Amino acid sequence: MKIVLDGMGGDHGPQVTVLGAVNAVKEYDVNVIITGDKERIEKELSKYDYPKDKIEIIHCDEEITNEDKPVQAIRRKKNSSMVVGINLVKEKKADAVISAGNTGALLAGGLLLLGRIEGIDRPALAPVYPTLKGISVLIDGGANADSKPRNFLEFGIMGSIYATKVLKINKPKVCIANIGIEETKGNDVSKEAYQLFKTAPFNFTGNVEARDIPAGHADVIVCDGFTGNVILKLTEGVAGAILSSLKVEFTRTFFTKIGALILKPGLVNFKKTFDYTEYGGAPFLGVNGALIKAHGSSDAKAIKNAIRQAKLFVENGVLEDILREIKVLGEDNVD
Amino acid sequence: MKIVLDGMGGDHGPQVTVLGAVNAVKEYDVNVIITGDKERIEKELSKYDYPKDKIEIIHCDEEITNEDKPVQAIRRKKNSSMVVGINLVKEKKADAVISAGNTGALLAGGLLLLGRIEGIDRPALAPVYPTLKGISVLIDGGANADSKPRNFLEFGIMGSIYATKVLKINKPKVCIANIGIEETKGNDVSKEAYQLFKTAPFNFTGNVEARDIPAGHADVIVCDGFTGNVILKLTEGVAGAILSSLKVEFTRTFFTKIGALILKPGLVNFKKTFDYTEYGGAPFLGVNGALIKAHGSSDAKAIKNAIRQAKLFVENGVLEDILREIKVLGEDNVD
């Protein structure tokens, strides 16, 4: 299996992507193609010991930055590490592509270069959401700000397949993120989606209130990309605010510092529970190819895990399953 | 000044509402009318020492419960403590009404009995959101699941007046809760609202990303009621999940228990920062009268603070300010 990694993507570039790739090829049965500045990538590679035949470099003399406008960047920077990477998947020269670069550009690249799976109206981002019970998947994490009930149905199907095949959750509970558990609660879109979900080909267990998301009530959280983005970023913001105010309390006096020292291993454990780097990145589900967005601030571990995730994605036939389910759904609608 | 308190509202009923009223009349220059079961209220009152002339009871033999359907409850239970309370404000026999009861019923009561302020399309709930910097106000906290850009404008105006007059925030920064700070980001409603806000009669400082809300980047957070409800409940859920997983770590061994004991005062301080009971309740802004929704799980302190809040609301002429600003806005639109 060949996985392409955008070597230039992310806050740290080749320094982090290359180490992630090196660790991945040592640990998993995969080959990695790194796209980007050959000289810089080779320099990083030279620091490590690894099976040389499992990493290949494809030189690209352009780079898409976070300041680039998504669609323009994809159209104009044809020799960028990101565009070259996506095109390798398009041309079936690789099985999956991963990038920690400009999110908007990567989504635009997925839509423009790979295209949508037949029958899918809106591809969606499906990041993992760590909970007290383990992990859930949130879909849409921010690819579409406005969505229709039919899109929610697609999100539910794709999220459920991904949760089953890649996250290995058995019969994932699919819920609509909503402001009440009753089917009459919510905005127009969520109420209509509820009705569609009643006969959907997945384990729909009703609405989930935002309050119950961190506790892990839902395995697949379905919402529009606006709400999804708010959920992801607010979780980050609340956790950050709590930790920073705890820090103030814990460093207030000599005694509290000792208390904090005793609790340090516990705090480390706690941080691990909510550590996104464990889970790789967010697949862009619904495009015609395996495309994974890694977090911009990914470290080498996150990149390695994204490669593992891409491998699971491909070998478990996530794309084929989505294609099949959407086709069945289309046929049902004809009846 | 006379403030009506729904004596039967909330999870604890008269036990809590009465003590809240007693403490309020001792501390502030207000008279309180408690509506509800006279016998139960008198029994509670008999436990305390307070200026007798400052608390009055109006007996009601009905009660709206959380199971009641909002509109039906308001229409049918005409002698409930909630309906009688709202009607006292309508008939100008009291200046404000507070209830910790059924939220939907209270909102329906506000709309059906008090009516909307002329020029306001959608009244909205404006709860306080505690942040690292102090407090913000969120509007709409859940009264309307779907909103139009024009509603956002009303929310901004009302939220800004409330933040200035009651929360005493000088020139409050009004922001649209959004998925990016650029004006081109967001869903259709938030993008159109951004354009309206450019000439709005308040201190609009752009979009706020959900990540930055807990840090206190915005004093007035404007969003539709769906998003607002998600923000409030997710904040509660994330904080709860973090505290419960910290608790697990802190009670893991004898030593961590000692560590936690040392840190206890700090943890108490920390909880205080995010304690909603400090701030009373959420006004239902845009209805023709001062109506405040206290949290269902309010304790006596929360009720007392809601009474203080109602007093500030009335004496600072929040309603009159809203009426004036909305009128000016209407005239501007005619030009």
XYZ file of C-alpha atoms in Angstrom, chain B:
335
model
C -40.106 48.571 43.327
C -42.105 45.370 43.229
C -40.696 42.155 41.845
C -42.816 39.037 41.400
C -41.231 35.692 42.072
C -42.819 32.458 40.865
C -42.681 30.659 44.202
C -43.280 27.208 42.742
C -40.712 27.331 39.933
C -37.442 25.404 39.842
C -36.282 22.021 41.055
C -36.697 22.898 44.725
C -39.837 25.088 44.808
C -40.698 27.288 47.814
C -37.878 25.880 49.939
C -35.402 27.736 47.790
C -37.437 30.570 46.261
C -38.654 31.814 49.656
C -35.180 31.928 51.193
C -33.932 33.753 48.108
C -36.701 36.337 48.499
C -36.033 36.747 52.238
C -32.343 37.390 51.652
C -33.102 39.789 48.821
C -35.508 42.006 50.786
C -33.009 42.158 53.636
C -30.178 43.147 51.320
C -31.821 45.317 48.629
C -34.414 48.018 48.506
C -37.137 45.889 46.882
C -40.525 44.437 47.632
C -41.187 40.878 46.528
C -44.515 39.292 45.652
C -44.320 35.507 45.814
C -46.946 33.647 43.788
C -47.926 30.077 44.611
C -49.265 27.747 47.271
C -49.872 30.110 50.174
C -49.648 27.454 52.856
C -46.288 26.125 51.688
C -44.856 29.596 51.183
C -46.009 30.783 54.614
C -44.500 27.716 56.203
C -41.140 28.531 54.641
C -41.416 32.223 55.502
C -42.119 31.389 59.156
C -38.578 30.009 59.424
C -36.960 33.406 58.834
C -36.667 36.874 60.265
C -37.281 39.605 57.699
C -39.144 42.930 57.209
C -42.703 41.605 56.943
C -44.001 44.496 54.873
C -41.579 43.716 52.059
C -42.884 40.277 51.116
C -46.423 39.615 49.941
C -47.963 36.288 48.907
C -50.508 35.849 46.148
C -52.105 32.449 46.373
C -52.334 30.348 43.205
C -53.832 26.889 43.201
C -52.210 25.734 39.980
C -48.632 25.011 39.024
C -46.885 24.584 35.666
C -44.530 21.620 35.692
C -41.630 20.730 33.409
C -43.812 18.107 31.763
C -46.444 20.648 30.683
C -46.575 21.710 27.037
C -45.605 25.396 26.967
C -48.395 27.126 25.036
C -51.089 24.818 26.385
C -49.901 25.379 29.950
C -50.026 29.173 29.594
C -53.478 29.068 28.020
C -55.060 26.562 30.388
C -53.381 27.049 33.751
C -54.534 30.610 34.220
C -54.209 30.424 37.961
C -50.702 29.001 37.992
C -47.954 30.795 39.920
C -46.202 31.521 36.591
C -49.168 32.926 34.666
C -50.372 34.991 37.628
C -46.836 36.346 38.030
C -46.503 37.378 34.384
C -49.954 38.960 34.427
C -48.993 41.119 37.414
C -46.305 42.681 35.228
C -48.695 42.999 32.310
C -51.200 44.832 34.529
C -48.416 47.095 35.852
C -48.982 45.788 39.385
C -45.362 44.686 39.477
C -42.152 45.818 37.752
C -40.577 42.498 36.906
C -41.191 38.766 37.102
C -38.757 35.939 37.820
C -39.314 32.221 37.404
C -37.084 29.164 37.683
C -39.856 27.025 36.168
C -40.499 25.420 32.746
C -38.418 27.476 30.279
C -40.629 26.874 27.270
C -43.741 27.867 29.206
C -42.090 31.020 30.537
C -41.034 32.078 27.015
C -44.516 31.305 25.697
C -45.988 33.265 28.600
C -43.765 36.221 27.801
C -44.796 36.204 24.139
C -48.509 35.507 24.689
C -49.147 37.634 27.762
C -46.634 40.486 27.608
C -46.222 40.578 23.836
C -43.240 41.878 21.886
C -41.745 45.350 22.035
C -42.840 47.205 18.918
C -40.258 46.662 16.176
C -38.780 43.516 17.698
C -39.372 40.462 15.515
C -37.914 37.822 17.851
C -37.369 38.222 21.587
C -34.348 36.263 22.810
C -32.878 34.752 25.975
C -29.718 36.459 27.220
C -27.909 34.302 29.791
C -24.566 35.274 31.236
C -21.514 33.284 30.088
C -18.679 33.266 32.657
C -15.230 33.699 31.093
C -11.623 34.002 32.206
C -11.969 37.781 32.033
C -15.288 38.073 33.878
C -18.650 37.654 32.225
C -20.140 37.899 28.770
C -23.748 37.793 27.697
C -24.903 35.284 25.090
C -27.918 36.152 22.950
C -29.875 34.128 21.788
C -29.480 31.456 24.459
C -32.219 29.278 22.989
C -35.519 31.092 22.465
C -35.468 30.749 18.643
C -33.924 27.744 16.936
C -33.844 29.474 13.533
C -32.988 33.153 13.106
C -32.633 35.671 10.298
C -29.892 38.321 9.939
C -32.390 40.996 11.042
C -32.929 39.032 14.268
C -29.169 39.042 14.859
C -29.285 42.827 14.653
C -32.024 42.961 17.294
C -30.033 40.542 19.464
C -26.974 42.763 19.175
C -28.893 45.878 20.171
C -30.660 44.262 23.101
C -27.579 42.391 24.302
C -25.467 45.518 24.173
C -27.984 47.546 26.202
C -28.344 44.777 28.766
C -24.579 44.332 29.099
C -24.124 48.067 29.602
C -27.014 48.735 31.957
C -27.208 45.591 34.072
C -23.812 43.912 33.817
C -22.117 47.330 33.884
C -19.758 46.576 31.020
C -18.510 49.793 29.444
C -18.882 49.882 25.624
C -19.394 46.134 25.383
C -17.688 44.414 22.462
C -20.416 42.798 20.375
C -19.335 39.805 18.257
C -21.019 37.255 16.041
C -20.226 33.690 17.126
C -18.721 32.234 13.998
C -16.357 29.668 12.504
C -13.723 32.185 11.470
C -12.923 35.814 12.154
C -12.965 36.925 8.493
C -16.203 38.509 7.308
C -16.462 36.002 4.471
C -16.568 33.077 6.917
C -19.672 31.425 8.281
C -23.083 30.255 7.220
C -25.457 32.400 5.159
C -27.109 33.988 8.207
C -23.900 34.960 9.984
C -22.378 36.372 6.788
C -25.414 38.556 6.112
C -25.561 39.607 9.750
C -21.920 40.729 9.520
C -22.877 43.188 6.793
C -25.799 44.551 8.841
C -23.599 44.889 11.900
C -21.189 47.210 10.103
C -23.578 50.137 10.558
C -25.224 48.936 13.766
C -25.647 51.217 16.789
C -23.310 49.220 19.014
C -19.637 48.425 19.351
C -19.345 45.611 16.768
C -15.848 44.133 16.876
C -16.227 41.326 14.339
C -16.643 37.577 14.587
C -15.579 35.526 17.571
C -14.516 31.918 17.081
C -16.000 29.467 19.568
C -12.458 28.726 20.777
C -12.096 32.310 22.026
C -15.455 32.621 23.805
C -14.342 31.112 27.149
C -11.307 33.406 27.157
C -13.648 36.398 27.081
C -12.899 37.896 23.626
C -16.513 39.089 23.291
C -18.738 40.856 25.822
C -21.898 40.185 23.827
C -21.945 36.955 21.832
C -24.616 37.066 19.122
C -25.888 33.855 17.520
C -29.087 31.998 16.691
C -30.762 30.123 19.541
C -29.643 26.741 18.231
C -25.976 27.697 18.318
C -26.456 29.537 21.627
C -27.980 26.512 23.255
C -25.180 24.299 21.916
C -22.604 26.739 23.321
C -24.187 26.806 26.787
C -24.767 23.081 27.069
C -21.460 22.035 25.550
C -19.613 24.313 27.968
C -21.420 22.586 30.814
C -20.671 19.166 29.310
C -16.972 19.770 28.700
C -16.470 21.256 32.175
C -18.320 18.324 33.727
C -16.286 15.765 31.781
C -12.997 17.418 32.709
C -13.873 17.685 36.394
C -15.069 14.105 36.562
C -11.931 12.774 34.924
C -9.748 14.941 37.172
C -11.635 13.506 40.144
C -10.726 9.999 39.029
C -7.053 10.977 38.839
C -7.125 12.841 42.162
C -8.600 9.969 44.123
C -6.446 7.270 42.565
C -4.037 6.770 45.504
C -3.449 7.924 49.068
C -0.906 10.479 47.821
C -3.067 11.938 45.112
C -5.813 12.325 47.704
C -3.422 14.388 49.829
C -2.456 16.405 46.776
C -6.113 17.048 46.039
C -6.703 18.091 49.651
C -3.936 20.696 49.418
C -5.451 22.011 46.214
C -8.998 22.066 47.508
C -9.220 25.818 48.178
C -7.922 26.437 44.680
C -10.502 24.091 43.218
C -13.220 25.909 45.149
C -11.953 29.256 43.788
C -11.948 27.772 40.354
C -15.513 26.554 40.610
C -16.571 30.004 41.751
C -15.216 31.552 38.564
C -17.646 29.517 36.536
C -20.555 29.626 38.991
C -23.737 30.763 37.265
C -25.546 31.301 40.586
C -23.533 34.504 41.020
C -25.314 36.080 38.102
C -28.999 35.380 38.660
C -30.856 34.364 35.537
C -31.358 35.092 31.869
C -33.651 37.955 30.854
C -36.048 37.302 27.985
C -35.211 40.442 26.027
C -37.634 41.943 23.548
C -40.877 41.227 25.351
C -42.905 44.079 26.729
C -41.920 43.677 30.354
C -39.034 42.611 32.573
C -39.035 38.815 32.587
C -36.178 36.765 33.958
C -35.636 33.031 33.630
C -33.685 31.645 36.570
C -31.886 28.308 36.189
C -34.074 25.310 37.087
C -31.516 24.161 39.637
C -31.183 27.613 41.222
C -30.329 27.726 44.908
C -31.376 30.542 47.242
C -28.309 32.593 46.273
C -29.181 32.354 42.579
C -32.746 33.485 43.331
C -31.497 36.396 45.423
C -29.152 37.426 42.613
C -31.962 37.153 40.067
C -33.950 39.601 42.190
C -30.988 41.997 42.264
C -30.677 41.591 38.506
C -34.399 42.338 37.987
C -34.000 45.459 40.132
C -31.054 46.690 38.028
C -32.996 45.851 34.881
C -35.933 48.013 35.933
C -34.121 50.930 37.530
C -31.747 51.305 34.602
C -34.562 51.437 32.088
C -33.443 48.520 29.893
C -36.876 48.213 28.267
C -37.085 51.920 27.507
C -33.612 51.852 25.939
C -34.491 48.905 23.733
C -37.699 50.598 22.636
C -35.808 53.792 21.768
C -32.979 52.092 19.864
C -35.338 49.898 17.869
C -37.422 52.930 16.971
C -34.353 54.810 15.710
C -33.346 51.756 13.702
C -36.798 51.615 12.123
C -36.583 55.289 11.163
C -33.114 54.818 9.676
C -34.444 52.014 7.528
C -37.142 54.270 6.157
C -34.558 56.754 4.873
